[in-house]
């Protein structure tokens, strides 16, 4: 028996001494204290402003882009960007993408992935800190909570319900914001309220709202810490030259109250201008600080301190509630808010800012060294950036080469050829046509490589049809029969497949729409 | 057993195991985990009660819900049939010649017809209806022994060819091996072969097989070999030969004719399915007006 496992197999009649004088359950002291929800404090500063601006931009995109109009002519939606799910197509300004254009979407995703890798190798989790929807909405819900506190003015009982109601409103607005990418945006809110939308839309809005509420307003940083897979492999993308949020141990330690005297070598360094150390990709470093010689060691004199006064602000403002002073860790989403917080503190105590800053692990460890510059020209960064550029180029190429008419020709293999009673040979093809032309009523076909062949579409009632009716449809399918007149003697081609080209024309304008390489199967004779 | 020992730092009991000075804590399994485990067991038990779970050699426990996947399939088939009912009724009520002019009816008939064809007909005529030379006629070409109008096709499907059905299409070619000498048969075969060769048009009348053909074959296959659909005599002046186009193959067919048999599918399929197949076959490329 395992002591303390909580499971006992002692029989009822015997009293096991060990079991008897031990409490039935582990003592309360053994339990971890219940985790208090971490509610980050507000902060002001450069990164806070950057974050707010980005949030406004992202929300602007989410809510306003679907309102842009784009005239496509009659019968087609006039929304500039619209995911038309029933029509299985995506309108994006002048583009109309179909499921068969999937490679373009894949290319975009590849470009996005490498862009993410690139940004991470340059500057850590900046995506997490500034652009991830989870971060953006967590931030918004933080604002909502503070607003609720302000409105309730100390009325404790009102704060909870008020926060809940306002958060729910934000969540539902978010759901609607997503829905308007899929449904005509201007009428959406009205139709949503009068109940005239399809049930699936209500379901989708409700689901998105629910997820927004649960993940953004409640799970918050726990998503970043426990649910998100990204932090688990981002470490592989970082290296010693990546700019990451760094607490500068050599300058900050040992921590102590402000009353304690500064370390002499820090004192010797005159406070200089701000050392922001933010990635140049944002707005960029001022390196005016006079540093100690590279490699200088910090030997803390007893009863002297570094620049960190252990005020704890950096921890209080951190959205994930971590202590950056413990070093770079998985929980840090690179948002830079602790930099803002610490810079405020440094300003107050008249020390140069930049005790916490974006810096590279490789940087000069000297307490007052200027921050490392962003390393664009490292193999890792260049490979990721290069891959992103290649993917973007491929996407541009794909977009530039989207054809308005796509014709797929599939030779029938059962049977491969049909011998007709007058000795002619017929091959049957299934023709699938889809087009995004404003108008296409019918299509005629001709064949190259077989001089006397005749072609007809089976209209189904057995009658010859010289053209394939498309009508107003965006796609049509039909059977195309290619008939080779009777050949004799020398003219007899060898058995087996022969390459031919089927050419398709617009019946009304005569314009060539597509050429398709396929084969004509000759019989054994 | 040693008295349980408490770890100072965590306040937990240790297991009493120690390696290299490190003592193993006895951390209980988390409550939520045990909870989920117990709930899983409860769900499994409930499932066993509700659904078929135990089997003996003869019977099995049917479950409180009396669920059966075979029953579910049966219900789905009935439901699918019911959903098709309006289309099937329309198919049966529309005159045969008009079915294909109606887009939705035609699509319904060709789609269903293809499935029914593959199930019932493809075994002989092949998937795609390409037929098999020397065995089963192709249905995609323009040669029809019994007629290629949609009504002809329907009748052939309904009653079959030389089947046991009283209304079956019936024809019989005499066994000329008992009537003609081998030499006469070979001359006749040569003449029959020339019927489909336009270059032989001038010399054909003087061939030794000409009078033999006129006397023995023309009554059914026609003076020009144009065939006779009323009695299922195939055309002989075209390029399509069910039993082969070589001199030997034709001789073989005259000496001891082969005649295919097709079952009457009207006994197996309902009228709407028969019509579906007829429409499908008719639209394969050789259908006649
Ligand atoms: S440690 Fe700083 S940068 Fe990292 S998540 Fe917390 S506040 Fe943001
Ligand atoms: S905010 Fe700056 S000074 Fe305050 S505890 Fe954090 S690192 Fe130290």
PDB file of N, CA, C and O in Angstrom, chain A residues 350-376:
ATOM      1  N   UNK A 350      14.109  59.218 -11.619  1.00  0.00           N
ATOM      2  CA  UNK A 350      15.224  59.908 -12.253  1.00  0.00           C
ATOM      3  C   UNK A 350      16.336  59.003 -12.715  1.00  0.00           C
ATOM      4  O   UNK A 350      17.516  59.343 -12.620  1.00  0.00           O
ATOM      5  N   UNK A 351      15.954  57.850 -13.212  1.00  0.00           N
ATOM      6  CA  UNK A 351      16.961  56.976 -13.792  1.00  0.00           C
ATOM      7  C   UNK A 351      16.660  56.868 -15.278  1.00  0.00           C
ATOM      8  O   UNK A 351      15.518  57.089 -15.703  1.00  0.00           O
ATOM      9  N   UNK A 352      17.644  56.541 -16.089  1.00  0.00           N
ATOM     10  CA  UNK A 352      17.340  56.412 -17.516  1.00  0.00           C
ATOM     11  C   UNK A 352      16.341  55.280 -17.753  1.00  0.00           C
ATOM     12  O   UNK A 352      16.385  54.267 -17.042  1.00  0.00           O
ATOM     13  N   UNK A 353      15.472  55.453 -18.719  1.00  0.00           N
ATOM     14  CA  UNK A 353      14.500  54.385 -19.020  1.00  0.00           C
ATOM     15  C   UNK A 353      15.221  53.240 -19.722  1.00  0.00           C
ATOM     16  O   UNK A 353      16.405  53.340 -20.046  1.00  0.00           O
ATOM     17  N   UNK A 354      14.487  52.183 -19.927  1.00  0.00           N
ATOM     18  CA  UNK A 354      15.056  51.068 -20.670  1.00  0.00           C
ATOM     19  C   UNK A 354      15.630  49.975 -19.788  1.00  0.00           C
ATOM     20  O   UNK A 354      16.428  49.165 -20.239  1.00  0.00           O
ATOM     21  N   UNK A 355      15.214  49.938 -18.501  1.00  0.00           N
ATOM     22  CA  UNK A 355      15.645  48.823 -17.657  1.00  0.00           C
ATOM     23  C   UNK A 355      15.026  47.529 -18.196  1.00  0.00           C
ATOM     24  O   UNK A 355      15.652  46.479 -18.229  1.00  0.00           O
ATOM     25  N   UNK A 356      13.792  47.650 -18.629  1.00  0.00           N
ATOM     26  CA  UNK A 356      13.196  46.564 -19.420  1.00  0.00           C
ATOM     27  C   UNK A 356      13.064  47.114 -20.819  1.00  0.00           C
ATOM     28  O   UNK A 356      12.609  48.239 -21.010  1.00  0.00           O
ATOM     29  N   UNK A 357      13.485  46.364 -21.806  1.00  0.00           N
ATOM     30  CA  UNK A 357      13.369  46.855 -23.177  1.00  0.00           C
ATOM     31  C   UNK A 357      13.473  45.691 -24.144  1.00  0.00           C
ATOM     32  O   UNK A 357      13.772  44.556 -23.777  1.00  0.00           O
ATOM     33  N   UNK A 358      13.169  45.973 -25.411  1.00  0.00           N
ATOM     34  CA  UNK A 358      13.387  44.986 -26.454  1.00  0.00           C
ATOM     35  C   UNK A 358      14.891  44.906 -26.683  1.00  0.00           C
ATOM     36  O   UNK A 358      15.533  45.907 -27.002  1.00  0.00           O
ATOM     37  N   UNK A 359      15.446  43.750 -26.481  1.00  0.00           N
ATOM     38  CA  UNK A 359      16.880  43.614 -26.631  1.00  0.00           C
ATOM     39  C   UNK A 359      17.199  42.174 -27.015  1.00  0.00           C
ATOM     40  O   UNK A 359      16.367  41.275 -26.871  1.00  0.00           O
ATOM     41  N   UNK A 360      18.402  41.969 -27.494  1.00  0.00           N
ATOM     42  CA  UNK A 360      18.801  40.630 -27.899  1.00  0.00           C
ATOM     43  C   UNK A 360      19.592  39.969 -26.786  1.00  0.00           C
ATOM     44  O   UNK A 360      20.264  40.643 -26.003  1.00  0.00           O
ATOM     45  N   UNK A 361      19.501  38.663 -26.758  1.00  0.00           N
ATOM     46  CA  UNK A 361      20.251  37.930 -25.746  1.00  0.00           C
ATOM     47  C   UNK A 361      21.744  38.158 -25.948  1.00  0.00           C
ATOM     48  O   UNK A 361      22.518  38.159 -25.009  1.00  0.00           O
ATOM     49  N   UNK A 362      22.131  38.352 -27.198  1.00  0.00           N
ATOM     50  CA  UNK A 362      23.526  38.560 -27.545  1.00  0.00           C
ATOM     51  C   UNK A 362      24.035  39.955 -27.194  1.00  0.00           C
ATOM     52  O   UNK A 362      25.201  40.253 -27.388  1.00  0.00           O
ATOM     53  N   UNK A 363      23.106  40.812 -26.757  1.00  0.00           N
ATOM     54  CA  UNK A 363      23.477  42.218 -26.605  1.00  0.00           C
ATOM     55  C   UNK A 363      24.582  42.393 -25.563  1.00  0.00           C
ATOM     56  O   UNK A 363      24.840  41.524 -24.737  1.00  0.00           O
ATOM     57  N   UNK A 364      25.178  43.533 -25.637  1.00  0.00           N
ATOM     58  CA  UNK A 364      26.214  43.930 -24.680  1.00  0.00           C
ATOM     59  C   UNK A 364      25.638  43.893 -23.266  1.00  0.00           C
ATOM     60  O   UNK A 364      24.641  44.546 -22.981  1.00  0.00           O
ATOM     61  N   UNK A 365      26.196  43.078 -22.387  1.00  0.00           N
ATOM     62  CA  UNK A 365      25.607  42.963 -21.046  1.00  0.00           C
ATOM     63  C   UNK A 365      25.895  44.177 -20.156  1.00  0.00           C
ATOM     64  O   UNK A 365      25.349  44.265 -19.059  1.00  0.00           O
ATOM     65  N   UNK A 366      26.719  45.084 -20.605  1.00  0.00           N
ATOM     66  CA  UNK A 366      27.048  46.227 -19.755  1.00  0.00           C
ATOM     67  C   UNK A 366      25.768  46.959 -19.356  1.00  0.00           C
ATOM     68  O   UNK A 366      24.873  47.112 -20.168  1.00  0.00           O
ATOM     69  N   UNK A 367      25.661  47.383 -18.107  1.00  0.00           N
ATOM     70  CA  UNK A 367      24.408  47.953 -17.591  1.00  0.00           C
ATOM     71  C   UNK A 367      23.856  49.072 -18.470  1.00  0.00           C
ATOM     72  O   UNK A 367      22.656  49.178 -18.646  1.00  0.00           O
ATOM     73  N   UNK A 368      24.712  49.911 -19.003  1.00  0.00           N
ATOM     74  CA  UNK A 368      24.192  51.055 -19.730  1.00  0.00           C
ATOM     75  C   UNK A 368      24.416  50.946 -21.232  1.00  0.00           C
ATOM     76  O   UNK A 368      24.384  51.929 -21.959  1.00  0.00           O
ATOM     77  N   UNK A 369      24.653  49.709 -21.706  1.00  0.00           N
ATOM     78  CA  UNK A 369      24.914  49.529 -23.131  1.00  0.00           C
ATOM     79  C   UNK A 369      23.660  49.861 -23.939  1.00  0.00           C
ATOM     80  O   UNK A 369      22.544  49.669 -23.474  1.00  0.00           O
ATOM     81  N   UNK A 370      23.853  50.384 -25.134  1.00  0.00           N
ATOM     82  CA  UNK A 370      22.685  50.643 -25.979  1.00  0.00           C
ATOM     83  C   UNK A 370      22.055  49.324 -26.421  1.00  0.00           C
ATOM     84  O   UNK A 370      22.735  48.299 -26.441  1.00  0.00           O
ATOM     85  N   UNK A 371      20.807  49.348 -26.767  1.00  0.00           N
ATOM     86  CA  UNK A 371      20.125  48.098 -27.147  1.00  0.00           C
ATOM     87  C   UNK A 371      20.685  47.561 -28.464  1.00  0.00           C
ATOM     88  O   UNK A 371      21.181  48.324 -29.287  1.00  0.00           O
ATOM     89  N   UNK A 372      20.549  46.270 -28.626  1.00  0.00           N
ATOM     90  CA  UNK A 372      20.968  45.659 -29.888  1.00  0.00           C
ATOM     91  C   UNK A 372      20.064  46.163 -30.993  1.00  0.00           C
ATOM     92  O   UNK A 372      18.913  46.510 -30.766  1.00  0.00           O
ATOM     93  N   UNK A 373      20.608  46.186 -32.194  1.00  0.00           N
ATOM     94  CA  UNK A 373      19.777  46.572 -33.339  1.00  0.00           C
ATOM     95  C   UNK A 373      19.078  45.335 -33.860  1.00  0.00           C
ATOM     96  O   UNK A 373      19.532  44.209 -33.658  1.00  0.00           O
ATOM     97  N   UNK A 374      18.016  45.585 -34.542  1.00  0.00           N
ATOM     98  CA  UNK A 374      17.271  44.451 -35.075  1.00  0.00           C
ATOM     99  C   UNK A 374      18.107  43.774 -36.148  1.00  0.00           C
ATOM    100  O   UNK A 374      18.760  44.447 -36.954  1.00  0.00           O
ATOM    101  N   UNK A 375      18.185  42.438 -36.114  1.00  0.00           N
ATOM    102  CA  UNK A 375      19.090  41.736 -37.017  1.00  0.00           C
ATOM    103  C   UNK A 375      18.397  41.208 -38.248  1.00  0.00           C
ATOM    104  O   UNK A 375      17.958  40.069 -38.287  1.00  0.00           O
ATOM    105  N   UNK A 376      18.297  42.064 -39.263  1.00  0.00           N
ATOM    106  CA  UNK A 376      17.627  41.608 -40.488  1.00  0.00           C
ATOM    107  C   UNK A 376      18.481  40.614 -41.252  1.00  0.00           C
ATOM    108  O   UNK A 376      17.992  39.752 -41.927  1.00  0.00           O
TER     109      UNK A 376
END
